[in-house]
mmCIF file of C-alpha atoms in Angstrom:
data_model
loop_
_atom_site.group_PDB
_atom_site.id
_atom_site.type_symbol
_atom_site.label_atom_id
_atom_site.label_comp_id
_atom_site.label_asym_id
_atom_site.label_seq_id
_atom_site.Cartn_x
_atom_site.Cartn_y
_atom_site.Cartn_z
ATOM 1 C CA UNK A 1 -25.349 -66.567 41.597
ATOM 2 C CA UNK A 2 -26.978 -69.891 42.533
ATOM 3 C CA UNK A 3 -25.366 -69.786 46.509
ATOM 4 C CA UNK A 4 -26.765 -66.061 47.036
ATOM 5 C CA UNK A 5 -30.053 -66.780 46.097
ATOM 6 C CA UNK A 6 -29.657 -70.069 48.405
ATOM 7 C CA UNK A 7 -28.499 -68.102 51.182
ATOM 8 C CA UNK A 8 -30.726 -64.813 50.592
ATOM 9 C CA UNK A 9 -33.455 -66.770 50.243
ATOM 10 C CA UNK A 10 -35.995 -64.092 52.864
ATOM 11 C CA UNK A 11 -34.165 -61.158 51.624
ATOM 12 C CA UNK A 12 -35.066 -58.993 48.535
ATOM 13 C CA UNK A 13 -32.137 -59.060 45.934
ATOM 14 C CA UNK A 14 -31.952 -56.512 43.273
ATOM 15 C CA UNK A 15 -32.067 -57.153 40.084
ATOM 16 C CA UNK A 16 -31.236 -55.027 36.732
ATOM 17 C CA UNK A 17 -32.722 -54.943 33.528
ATOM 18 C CA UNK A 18 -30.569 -53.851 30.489
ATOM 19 C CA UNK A 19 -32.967 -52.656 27.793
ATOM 20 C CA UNK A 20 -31.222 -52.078 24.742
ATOM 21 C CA UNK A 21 -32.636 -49.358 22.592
ATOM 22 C CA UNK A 22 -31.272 -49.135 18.933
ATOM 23 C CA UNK A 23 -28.621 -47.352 19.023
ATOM 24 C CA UNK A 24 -27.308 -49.365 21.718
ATOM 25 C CA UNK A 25 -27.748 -52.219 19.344
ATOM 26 C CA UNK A 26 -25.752 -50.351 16.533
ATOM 27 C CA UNK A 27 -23.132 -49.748 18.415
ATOM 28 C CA UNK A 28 -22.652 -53.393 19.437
ATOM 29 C CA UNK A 29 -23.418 -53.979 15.883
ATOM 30 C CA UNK A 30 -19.961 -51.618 15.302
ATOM 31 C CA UNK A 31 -18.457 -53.003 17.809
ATOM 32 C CA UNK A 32 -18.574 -56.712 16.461
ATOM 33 C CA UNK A 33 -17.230 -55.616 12.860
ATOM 34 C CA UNK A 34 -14.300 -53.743 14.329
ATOM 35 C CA UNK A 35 -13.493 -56.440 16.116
ATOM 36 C CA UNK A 36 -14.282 -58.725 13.214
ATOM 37 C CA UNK A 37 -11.875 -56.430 11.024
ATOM 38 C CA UNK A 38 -8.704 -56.199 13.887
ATOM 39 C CA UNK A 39 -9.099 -52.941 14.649
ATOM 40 C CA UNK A 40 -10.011 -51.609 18.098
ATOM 41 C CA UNK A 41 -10.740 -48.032 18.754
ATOM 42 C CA UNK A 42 -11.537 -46.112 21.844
ATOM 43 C CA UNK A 43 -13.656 -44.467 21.814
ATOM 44 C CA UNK A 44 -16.356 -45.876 19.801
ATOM 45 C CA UNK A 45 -16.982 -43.467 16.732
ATOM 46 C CA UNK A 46 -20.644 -41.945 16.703
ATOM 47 C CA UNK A 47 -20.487 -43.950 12.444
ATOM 48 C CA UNK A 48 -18.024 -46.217 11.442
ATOM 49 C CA UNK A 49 -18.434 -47.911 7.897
ATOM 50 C CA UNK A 50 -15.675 -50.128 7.087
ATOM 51 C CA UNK A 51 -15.067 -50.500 3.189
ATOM 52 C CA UNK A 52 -14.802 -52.641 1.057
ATOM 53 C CA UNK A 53 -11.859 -51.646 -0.425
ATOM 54 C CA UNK A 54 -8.448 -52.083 -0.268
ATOM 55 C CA UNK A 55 -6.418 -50.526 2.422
ATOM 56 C CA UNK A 56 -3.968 -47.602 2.970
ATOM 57 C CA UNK A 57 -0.202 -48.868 2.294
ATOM 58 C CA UNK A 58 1.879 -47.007 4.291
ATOM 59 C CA UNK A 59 5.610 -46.445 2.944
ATOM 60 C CA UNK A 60 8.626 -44.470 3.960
ATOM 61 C CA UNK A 61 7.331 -41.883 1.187
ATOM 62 C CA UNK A 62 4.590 -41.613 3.031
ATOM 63 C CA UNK A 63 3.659 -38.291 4.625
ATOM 64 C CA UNK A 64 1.402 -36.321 6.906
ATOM 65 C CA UNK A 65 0.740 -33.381 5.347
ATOM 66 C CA UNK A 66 -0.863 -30.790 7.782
ATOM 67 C CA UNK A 67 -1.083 -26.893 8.427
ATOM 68 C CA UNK A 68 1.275 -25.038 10.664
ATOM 69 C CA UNK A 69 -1.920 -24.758 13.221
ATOM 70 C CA UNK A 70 -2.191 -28.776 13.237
ATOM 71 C CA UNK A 71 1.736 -29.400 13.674
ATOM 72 C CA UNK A 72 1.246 -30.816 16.982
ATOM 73 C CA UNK A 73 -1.601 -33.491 15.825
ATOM 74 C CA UNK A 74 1.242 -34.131 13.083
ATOM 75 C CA UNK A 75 3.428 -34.992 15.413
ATOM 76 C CA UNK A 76 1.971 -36.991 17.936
ATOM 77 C CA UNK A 77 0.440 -39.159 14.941
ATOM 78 C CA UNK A 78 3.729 -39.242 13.525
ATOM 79 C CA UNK A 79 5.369 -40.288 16.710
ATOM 80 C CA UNK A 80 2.701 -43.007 17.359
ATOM 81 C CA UNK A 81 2.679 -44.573 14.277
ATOM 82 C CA UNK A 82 6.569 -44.874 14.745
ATOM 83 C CA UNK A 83 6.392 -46.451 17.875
ATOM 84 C CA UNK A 84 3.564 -48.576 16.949
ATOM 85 C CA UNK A 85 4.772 -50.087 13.719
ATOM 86 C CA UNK A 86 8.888 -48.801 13.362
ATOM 87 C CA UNK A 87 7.543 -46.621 9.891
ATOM 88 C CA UNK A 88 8.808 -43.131 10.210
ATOM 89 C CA UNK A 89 6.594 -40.993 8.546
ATOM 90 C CA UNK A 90 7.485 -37.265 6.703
ATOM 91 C CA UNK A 91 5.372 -34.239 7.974
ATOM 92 C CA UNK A 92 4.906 -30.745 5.166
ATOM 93 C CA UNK A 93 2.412 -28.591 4.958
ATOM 94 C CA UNK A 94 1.381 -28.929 1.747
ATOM 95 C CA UNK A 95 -0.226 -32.283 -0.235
ATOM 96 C CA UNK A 96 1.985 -33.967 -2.559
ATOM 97 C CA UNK A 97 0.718 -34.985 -5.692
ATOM 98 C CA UNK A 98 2.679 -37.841 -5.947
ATOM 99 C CA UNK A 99 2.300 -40.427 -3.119
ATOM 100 C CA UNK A 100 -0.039 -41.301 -0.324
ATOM 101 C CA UNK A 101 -0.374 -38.962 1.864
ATOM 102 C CA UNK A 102 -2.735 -38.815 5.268
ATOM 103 C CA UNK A 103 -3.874 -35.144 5.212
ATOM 104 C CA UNK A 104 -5.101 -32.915 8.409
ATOM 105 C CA UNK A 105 -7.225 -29.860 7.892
ATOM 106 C CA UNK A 106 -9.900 -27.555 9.485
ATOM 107 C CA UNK A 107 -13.235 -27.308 7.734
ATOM 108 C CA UNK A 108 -13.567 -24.195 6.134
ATOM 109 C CA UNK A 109 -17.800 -24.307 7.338
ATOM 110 C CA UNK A 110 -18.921 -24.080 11.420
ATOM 111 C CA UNK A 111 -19.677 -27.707 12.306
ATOM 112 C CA UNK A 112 -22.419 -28.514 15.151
ATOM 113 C CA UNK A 113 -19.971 -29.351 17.753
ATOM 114 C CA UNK A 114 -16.233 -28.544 18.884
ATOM 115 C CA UNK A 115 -14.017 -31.606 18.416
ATOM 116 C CA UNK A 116 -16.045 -33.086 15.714
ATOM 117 C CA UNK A 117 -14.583 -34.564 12.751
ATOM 118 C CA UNK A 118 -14.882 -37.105 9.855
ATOM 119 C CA UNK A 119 -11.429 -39.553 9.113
ATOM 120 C CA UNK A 120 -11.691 -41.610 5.787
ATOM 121 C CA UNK A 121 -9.363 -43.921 4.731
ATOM 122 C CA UNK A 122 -8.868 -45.519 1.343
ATOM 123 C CA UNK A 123 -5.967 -46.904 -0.997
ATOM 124 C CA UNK A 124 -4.526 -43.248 -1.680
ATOM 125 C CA UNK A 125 -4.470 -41.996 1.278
ATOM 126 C CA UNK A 126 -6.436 -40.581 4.490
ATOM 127 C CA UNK A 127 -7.866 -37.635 5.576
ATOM 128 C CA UNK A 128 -9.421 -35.817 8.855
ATOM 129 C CA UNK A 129 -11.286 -32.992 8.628
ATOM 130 C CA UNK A 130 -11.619 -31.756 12.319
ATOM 131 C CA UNK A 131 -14.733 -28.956 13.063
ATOM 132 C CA UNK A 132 -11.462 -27.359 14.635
ATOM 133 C CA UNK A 133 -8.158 -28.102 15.918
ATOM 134 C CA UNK A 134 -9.432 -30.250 18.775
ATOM 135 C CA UNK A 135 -11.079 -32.064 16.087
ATOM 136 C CA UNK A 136 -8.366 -32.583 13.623
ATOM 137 C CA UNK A 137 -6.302 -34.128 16.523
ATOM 138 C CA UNK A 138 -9.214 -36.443 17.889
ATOM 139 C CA UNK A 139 -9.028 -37.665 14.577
ATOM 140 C CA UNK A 140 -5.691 -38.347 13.644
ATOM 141 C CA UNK A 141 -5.736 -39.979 17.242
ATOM 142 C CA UNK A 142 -8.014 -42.375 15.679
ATOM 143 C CA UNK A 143 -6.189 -42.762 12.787
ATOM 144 C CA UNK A 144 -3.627 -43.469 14.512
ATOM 145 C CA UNK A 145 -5.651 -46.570 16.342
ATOM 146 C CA UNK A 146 -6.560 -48.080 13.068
ATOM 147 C CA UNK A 147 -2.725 -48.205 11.961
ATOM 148 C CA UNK A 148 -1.261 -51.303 12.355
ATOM 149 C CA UNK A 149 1.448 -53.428 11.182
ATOM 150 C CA UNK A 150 -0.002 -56.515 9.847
ATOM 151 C CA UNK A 151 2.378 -59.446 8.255
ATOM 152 C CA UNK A 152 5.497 -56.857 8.083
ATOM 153 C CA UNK A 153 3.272 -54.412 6.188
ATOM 154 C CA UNK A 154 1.613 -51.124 7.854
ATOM 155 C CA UNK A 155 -1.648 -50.418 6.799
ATOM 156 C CA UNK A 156 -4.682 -49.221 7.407
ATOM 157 C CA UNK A 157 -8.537 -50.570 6.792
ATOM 158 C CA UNK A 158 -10.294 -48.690 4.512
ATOM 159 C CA UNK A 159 -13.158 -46.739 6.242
ATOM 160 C CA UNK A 160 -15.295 -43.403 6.691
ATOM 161 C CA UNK A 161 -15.806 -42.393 10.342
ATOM 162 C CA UNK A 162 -17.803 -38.852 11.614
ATOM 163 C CA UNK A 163 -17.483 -38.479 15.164
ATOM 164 C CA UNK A 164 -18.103 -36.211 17.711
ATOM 165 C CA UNK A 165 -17.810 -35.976 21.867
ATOM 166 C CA UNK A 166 -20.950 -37.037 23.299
ATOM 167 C CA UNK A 167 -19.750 -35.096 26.287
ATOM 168 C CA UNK A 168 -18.082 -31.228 26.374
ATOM 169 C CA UNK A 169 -14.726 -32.587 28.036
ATOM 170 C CA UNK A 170 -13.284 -35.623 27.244
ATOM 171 C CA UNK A 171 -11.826 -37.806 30.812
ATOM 172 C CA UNK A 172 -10.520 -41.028 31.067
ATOM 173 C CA UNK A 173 -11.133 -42.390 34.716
ATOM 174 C CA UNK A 174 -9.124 -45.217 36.330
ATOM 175 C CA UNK A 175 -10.098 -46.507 38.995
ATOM 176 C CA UNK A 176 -6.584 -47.466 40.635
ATOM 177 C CA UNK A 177 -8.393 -50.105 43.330
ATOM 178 C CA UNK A 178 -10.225 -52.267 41.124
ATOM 179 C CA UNK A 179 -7.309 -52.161 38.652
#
């Protein structure tokens, strides 16, 4: 700073302005209490509420349960979850009654945008609800964020997220010389 301006005294320097708008200021806002909470997800969800409540326990009984058309989101949250945290998680295609289960389904009703979805998490288990199967898995992708093995025990925080790509394809660039 100071040795520029010292320097570059005769010459015009630009200068930039960030104007934050308010939903600029939410999402720092969301971005504080994730980080507040542990949990860091990438993207940044469109709404994030974190609860108050207590989170998901996640056992050896529990299980994905997810249609044939989701398998492959069933398997790559499986697969992450047991490389994050060592739990091995069941997959079926149908809900069990009797433990916690983290269900993956299509909504039934046309949703605004492709690859929408809403994720919430509580004591009994989780749920996404993609607009489609694009959706479904960009949810349990974020699901599978917010898993974490805390203390010896996995869990998750409880939560309600809706999300939905600001943008029609979804890139990660890396720029390979700034590293």
């Amino acid at each position: 700073g100071w040795t520029v301006y010292r320097h570059c005294a005769r010459r015009t320097m630009p200068a930039f302005v960030v104007i934050l708008d308010e939903a600029t200021r939410q999402a720092l806002r969301t971005m504080r209490a994730l980080a507040e909470a542990g949990v860091s997800l990438i993207p940044i969800p469109v709404r994030i509420d974190l609860g108050d409540g207590p989170p998901l326990i996640i056992t050896e009984q529990t299980v994905i349960a997810a249609p044939q058309a989701l398998h492959h989101a069933a398997s790559e949250l499986r697969d992450i979850v047991a490389e994050r945290t060592g739990a091995t998680l069941g997959l079926t295609s149908t809900t069990p009654e009797a433990t916690a289960a983290i269900t993956l389904a299509v909504s039934p009703r046309p949703a605004a945008a492709s690859g929408s979805y809403t994720l919430t998490v509580a004591d009994q288990g989780a749920t996404v609800t993609g607009a489609d199967a694009a959706g479904a898995f960009y949810g349990a992708m974020t699901l599978a964020q917010l898993i974490h093995d805390v203390a010896g025990a996995v869990t998750a925080p409880a939560c309600s997220i809706d999300d939905a790509p600001a943008f029609r394809e979804r890139i990660v660039q890396y720029d390979i010389a700034r590293g």
